[in-house]
Coordinates of C-alpha atoms in Angstrom, one line a residue:
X14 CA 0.0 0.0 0.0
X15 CA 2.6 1.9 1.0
X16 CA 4.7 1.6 -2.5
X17 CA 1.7 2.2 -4.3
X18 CA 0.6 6.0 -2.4
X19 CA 4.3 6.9 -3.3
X20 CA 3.9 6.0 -7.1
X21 CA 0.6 8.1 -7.3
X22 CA 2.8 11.3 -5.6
X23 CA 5.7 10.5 -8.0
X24 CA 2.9 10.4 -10.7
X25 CA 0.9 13.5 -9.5
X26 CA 4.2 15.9 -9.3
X27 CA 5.3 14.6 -12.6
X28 CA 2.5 15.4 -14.6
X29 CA 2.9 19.0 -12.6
X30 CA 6.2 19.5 -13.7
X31 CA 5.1 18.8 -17.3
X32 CA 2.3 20.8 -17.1
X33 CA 4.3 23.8 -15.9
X34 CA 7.0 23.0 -18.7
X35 CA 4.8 22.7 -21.2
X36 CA 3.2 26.1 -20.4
X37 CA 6.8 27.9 -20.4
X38 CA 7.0 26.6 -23.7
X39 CA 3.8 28.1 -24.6
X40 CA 4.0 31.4 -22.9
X41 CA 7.9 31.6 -24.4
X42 CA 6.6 31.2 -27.7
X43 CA 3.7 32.9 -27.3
X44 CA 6.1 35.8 -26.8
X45 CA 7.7 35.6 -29.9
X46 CA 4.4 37.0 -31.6
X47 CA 4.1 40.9 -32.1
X48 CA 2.7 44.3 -33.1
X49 CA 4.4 43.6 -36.9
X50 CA 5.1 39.8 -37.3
X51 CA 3.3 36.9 -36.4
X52 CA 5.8 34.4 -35.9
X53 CA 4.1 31.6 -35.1
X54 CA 2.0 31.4 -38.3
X55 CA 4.0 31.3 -40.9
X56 CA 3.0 30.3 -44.2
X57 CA 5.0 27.2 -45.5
X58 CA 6.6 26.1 -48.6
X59 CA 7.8 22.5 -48.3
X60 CA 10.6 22.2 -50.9
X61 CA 12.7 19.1 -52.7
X62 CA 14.7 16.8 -51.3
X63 CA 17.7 18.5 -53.6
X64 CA 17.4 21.4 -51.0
X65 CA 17.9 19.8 -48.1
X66 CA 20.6 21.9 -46.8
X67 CA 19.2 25.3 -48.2
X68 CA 21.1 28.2 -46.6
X69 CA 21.4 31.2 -48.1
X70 CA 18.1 33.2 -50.1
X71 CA 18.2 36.3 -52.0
X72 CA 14.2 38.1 -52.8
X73 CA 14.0 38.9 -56.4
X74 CA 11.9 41.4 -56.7
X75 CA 10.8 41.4 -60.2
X76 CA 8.7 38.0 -60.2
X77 CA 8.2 37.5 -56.3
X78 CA 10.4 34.5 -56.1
X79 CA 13.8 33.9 -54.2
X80 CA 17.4 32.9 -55.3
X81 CA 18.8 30.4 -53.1
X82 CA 21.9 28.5 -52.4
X83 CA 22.7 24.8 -50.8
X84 CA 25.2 24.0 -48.3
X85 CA 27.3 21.9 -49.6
X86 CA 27.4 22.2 -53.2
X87 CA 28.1 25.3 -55.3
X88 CA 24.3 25.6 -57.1
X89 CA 22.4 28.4 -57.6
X90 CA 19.0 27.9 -57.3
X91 CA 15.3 30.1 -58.6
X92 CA 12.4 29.1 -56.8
X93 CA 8.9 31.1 -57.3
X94 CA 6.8 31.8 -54.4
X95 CA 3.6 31.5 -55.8
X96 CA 4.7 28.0 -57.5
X97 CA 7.3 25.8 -55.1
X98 CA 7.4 23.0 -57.9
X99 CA 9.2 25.7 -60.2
X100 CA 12.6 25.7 -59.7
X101 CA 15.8 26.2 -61.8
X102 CA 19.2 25.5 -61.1
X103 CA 22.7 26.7 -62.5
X104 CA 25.7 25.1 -61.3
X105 CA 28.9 27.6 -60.5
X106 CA 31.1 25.8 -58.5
X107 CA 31.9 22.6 -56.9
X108 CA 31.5 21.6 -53.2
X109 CA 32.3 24.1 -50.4
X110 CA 30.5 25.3 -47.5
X111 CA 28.3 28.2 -48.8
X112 CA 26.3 29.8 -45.8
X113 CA 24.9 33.1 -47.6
X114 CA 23.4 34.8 -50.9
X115 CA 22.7 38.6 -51.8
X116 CA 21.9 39.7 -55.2
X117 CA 22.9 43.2 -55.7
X118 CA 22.9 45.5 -59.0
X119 CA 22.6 41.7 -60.9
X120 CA 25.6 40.2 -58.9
X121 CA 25.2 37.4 -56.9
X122 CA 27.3 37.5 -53.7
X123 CA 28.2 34.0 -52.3
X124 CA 29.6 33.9 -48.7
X125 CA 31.7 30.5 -47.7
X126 CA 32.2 29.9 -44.1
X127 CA 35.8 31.1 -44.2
X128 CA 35.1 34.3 -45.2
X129 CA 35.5 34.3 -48.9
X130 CA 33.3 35.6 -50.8
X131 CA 32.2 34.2 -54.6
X132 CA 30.6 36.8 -57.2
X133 CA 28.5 35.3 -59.7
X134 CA 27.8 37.1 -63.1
X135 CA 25.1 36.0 -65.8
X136 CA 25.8 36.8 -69.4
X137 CA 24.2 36.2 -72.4
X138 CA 23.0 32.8 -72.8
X139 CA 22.6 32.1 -69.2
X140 CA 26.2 31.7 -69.0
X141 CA 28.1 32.1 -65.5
X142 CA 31.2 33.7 -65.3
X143 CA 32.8 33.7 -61.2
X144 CA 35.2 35.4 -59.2
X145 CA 36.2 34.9 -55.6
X146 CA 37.9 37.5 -53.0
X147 CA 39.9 35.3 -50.6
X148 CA 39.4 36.7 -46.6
X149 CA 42.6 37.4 -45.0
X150 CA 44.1 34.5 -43.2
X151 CA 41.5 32.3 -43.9
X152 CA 43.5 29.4 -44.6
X153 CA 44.3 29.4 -41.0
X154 CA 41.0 28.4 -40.2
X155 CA 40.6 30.7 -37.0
X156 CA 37.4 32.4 -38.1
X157 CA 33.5 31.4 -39.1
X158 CA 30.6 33.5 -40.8
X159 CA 27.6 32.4 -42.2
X160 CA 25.7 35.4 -42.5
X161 CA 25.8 38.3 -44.9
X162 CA 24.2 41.2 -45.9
X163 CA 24.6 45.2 -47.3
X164 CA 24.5 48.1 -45.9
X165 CA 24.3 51.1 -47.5
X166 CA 24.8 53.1 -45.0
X167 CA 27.9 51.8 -45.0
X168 CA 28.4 51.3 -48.5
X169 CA 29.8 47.6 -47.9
X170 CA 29.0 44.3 -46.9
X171 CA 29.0 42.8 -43.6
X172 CA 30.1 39.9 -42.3
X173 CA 28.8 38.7 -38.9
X174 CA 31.1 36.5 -37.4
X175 CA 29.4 33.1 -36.1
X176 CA 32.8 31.8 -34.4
X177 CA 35.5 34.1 -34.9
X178 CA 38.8 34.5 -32.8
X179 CA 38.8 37.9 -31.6
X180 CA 35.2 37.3 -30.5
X181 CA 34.7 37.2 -26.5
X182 CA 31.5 35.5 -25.6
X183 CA 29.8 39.0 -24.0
X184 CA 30.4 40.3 -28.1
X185 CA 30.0 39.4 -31.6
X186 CA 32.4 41.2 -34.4
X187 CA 32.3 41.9 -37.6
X188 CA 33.6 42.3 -40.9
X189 CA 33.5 44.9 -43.9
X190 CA 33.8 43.7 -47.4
X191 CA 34.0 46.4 -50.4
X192 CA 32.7 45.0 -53.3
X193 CA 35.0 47.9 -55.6
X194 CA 37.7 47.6 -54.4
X195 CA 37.5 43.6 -53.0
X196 CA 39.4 44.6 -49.6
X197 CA 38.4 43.6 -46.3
X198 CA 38.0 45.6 -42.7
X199 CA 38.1 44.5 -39.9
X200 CA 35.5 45.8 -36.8
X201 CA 32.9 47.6 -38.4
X202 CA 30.6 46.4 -36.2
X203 CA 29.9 44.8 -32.6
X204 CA 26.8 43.8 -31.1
X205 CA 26.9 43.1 -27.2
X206 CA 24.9 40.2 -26.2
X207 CA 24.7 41.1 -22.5
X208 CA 21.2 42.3 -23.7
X209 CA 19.3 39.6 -24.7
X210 CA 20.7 37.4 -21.8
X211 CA 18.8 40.2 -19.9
X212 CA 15.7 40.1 -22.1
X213 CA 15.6 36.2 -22.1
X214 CA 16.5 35.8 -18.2
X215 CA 19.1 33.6 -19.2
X216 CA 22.9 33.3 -18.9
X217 CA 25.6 32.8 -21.5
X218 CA 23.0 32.3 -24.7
X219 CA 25.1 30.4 -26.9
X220 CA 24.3 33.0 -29.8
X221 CA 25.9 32.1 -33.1
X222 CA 24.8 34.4 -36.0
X223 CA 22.8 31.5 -38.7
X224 CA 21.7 34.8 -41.1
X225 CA 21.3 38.3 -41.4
X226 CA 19.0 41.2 -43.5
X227 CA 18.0 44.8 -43.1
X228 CA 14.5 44.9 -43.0
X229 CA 13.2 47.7 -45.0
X230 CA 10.4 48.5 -43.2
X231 CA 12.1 49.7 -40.5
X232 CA 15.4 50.0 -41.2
X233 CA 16.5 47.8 -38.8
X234 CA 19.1 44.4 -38.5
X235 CA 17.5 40.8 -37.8
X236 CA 20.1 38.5 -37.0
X237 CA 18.8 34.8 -36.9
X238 CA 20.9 32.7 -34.8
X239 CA 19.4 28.5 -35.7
X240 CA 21.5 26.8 -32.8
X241 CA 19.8 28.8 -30.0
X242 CA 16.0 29.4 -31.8
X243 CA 16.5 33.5 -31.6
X244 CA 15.4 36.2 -33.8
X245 CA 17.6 39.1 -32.6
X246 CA 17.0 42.8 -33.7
X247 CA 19.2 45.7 -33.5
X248 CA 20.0 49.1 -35.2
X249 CA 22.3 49.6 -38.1
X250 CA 25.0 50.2 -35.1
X251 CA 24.4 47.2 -33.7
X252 CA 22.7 48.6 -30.3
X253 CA 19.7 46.0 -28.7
X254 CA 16.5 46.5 -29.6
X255 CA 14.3 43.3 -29.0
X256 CA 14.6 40.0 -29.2
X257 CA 12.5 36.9 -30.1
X258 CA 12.3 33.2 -29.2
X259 CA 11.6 31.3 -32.2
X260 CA 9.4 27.5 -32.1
X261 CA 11.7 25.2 -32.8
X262 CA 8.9 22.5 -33.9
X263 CA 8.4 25.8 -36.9
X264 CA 12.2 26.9 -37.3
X265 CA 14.1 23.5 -36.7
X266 CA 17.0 25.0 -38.4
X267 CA 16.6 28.3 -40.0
X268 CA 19.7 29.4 -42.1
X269 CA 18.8 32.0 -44.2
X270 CA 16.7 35.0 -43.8
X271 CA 15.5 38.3 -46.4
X272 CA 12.8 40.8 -46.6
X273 CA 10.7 41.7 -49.6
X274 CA 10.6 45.9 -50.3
X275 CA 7.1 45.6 -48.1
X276 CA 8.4 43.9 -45.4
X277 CA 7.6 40.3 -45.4
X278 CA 10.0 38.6 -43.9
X279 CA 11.3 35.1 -45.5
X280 CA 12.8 32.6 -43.6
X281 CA 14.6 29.6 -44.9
X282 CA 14.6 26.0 -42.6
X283 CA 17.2 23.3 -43.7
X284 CA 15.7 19.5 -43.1
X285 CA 17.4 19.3 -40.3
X286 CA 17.0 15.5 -40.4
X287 CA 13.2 15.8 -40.4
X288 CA 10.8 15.9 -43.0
X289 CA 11.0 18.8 -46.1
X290 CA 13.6 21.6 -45.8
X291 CA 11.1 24.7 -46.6
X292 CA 10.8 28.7 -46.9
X293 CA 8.7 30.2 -44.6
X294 CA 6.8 33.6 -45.4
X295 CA 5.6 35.9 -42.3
X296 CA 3.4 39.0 -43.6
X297 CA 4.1 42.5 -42.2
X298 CA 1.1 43.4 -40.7
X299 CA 2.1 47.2 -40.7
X300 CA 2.2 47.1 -44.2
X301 CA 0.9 50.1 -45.6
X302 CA 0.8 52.1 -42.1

């Protein structure tokens, strides 16, 4: 008798402590929703197998449909929005680890996680003609980036470092690229994560930039960081502005991130070993205010 009153406690708190989990979880999520994006109703677009690893997207604005790159192997893909089952592909190099796209002035910018970064040019015919600016040092291995985007406030391109040397865990660096002149700078920019430990209630968030855009709309930076389900948003300068925890079961691995001209914000997942790899779309509900 004895035995089986202690099994009924065990049982009771257990389904307490689940129940109060699973409505941190609910609430924590629940605060990821706000005022301009509704983050935990995306709209989905499952895609191929052959885009498993997607990790870099580029908006093209003329036909509503996003450029997109794969992880592991140097393709360039189109997909249309409006029709996920019509996608083209153009092969421009062979396998390396490509983390980020931007398409700017009909350039494609490809960022490898070294640093490097690969231009690809269309000519007539569809034909590709590539270059590739080489990061300082990166053949010493001692730095990581995976996102990528322009400012033109700046009138460069920046890399946020995901793991870089110089790096202390209260700050992340990063890294100028002018695309005239093809040279490198060093500290452009640094975001203190002190901040959203604070926000969060939590100490040394393991944040690890996955992707970055301005979003137009407000002028503002989103930095996605996949390994610790964030959506972080700054200024231009880098200075904390709010940040959001991101569903996991919805964003199991989101690697690239960019912003139609209205706002909407476009979020690539990679398969992450489960199901489809897939874009999600998230209206602006300011739009037009």
């Amino acid at each position: 008798m004895l035995f089986t009153r202690y099994s009924f406690y065990v049982t009771i708190i257990a389904i307490l402590l689940f129940s109060c989990s699973d409505a941190n979880k609910e609430k924590k999520h629940a605060d990821s929703n706000n005022d301009q994006y509704d983050l935990q109703n995306p709209f989905v677009i499952k895609l191929p197998e052959s885009l498993a690893e997607i990790s870099g997207i580029a908006y093209y604005t003329k036909d509503s449909s996003v450029f997109a790159i794969e992880d592991e192997d140097g393709m360039l893909y189109k997909i249309k929005l409006t029709q996920s089952n019509d996608i083209k592909k153009w092969r421009f190099d062979k396998k390396h680890d490509f983390e980020d796209l931007i398409l700017k002035d009909s350039v494609f910018y490809v960022l490898i996680s070294n640093g490097d970064i690969e231009t690809i040019r269309f000519g007539t015919g569809e034909n590709i003609t590539t270059a590739t600016s080489a990061f300082p040092d990166a053949s010493k291995k001692s730095n990581e980036f995976e996102s990528l985007y322009f400012d033109d406030t700046l009138h460069q391109f920046v890399l946020l470092c995901k793991d870089c040397e110089d790096d202390s865990k209260k700050q992340i660096s990063a890294w100028g690229y002018n695309i005239d002149s093809s040279v490198y700078t060093p500290s452009v920019l640094t975001i203190n994560v002190q901040p959203v430990d604070e926000k969060l209630g939590e100490k040394k968030m393991k944040i690890k930039p996955s992707a970055t855009a301005i979003n137009p709309a407000n002028n503002n930076l989103y930095i996605l960081s996949s390994i610790s389900h964030l959506l972080i948003v700054t200024d231009r300068a880098g200075n904390f502005k709010e940040v959001f925890p991101l569903d996991p079961a919805i964003y199991k691995q989101a690697e690239g991130i960019a912003f139609t001209p209205a706002g909407d914000m476009i979020i690539s997942n990679e398969s992450h070993e489960t199901g489809l790899a897939n874009i999600l779309i998230i209206k602006n509900k300011k739009k037009g205010l």
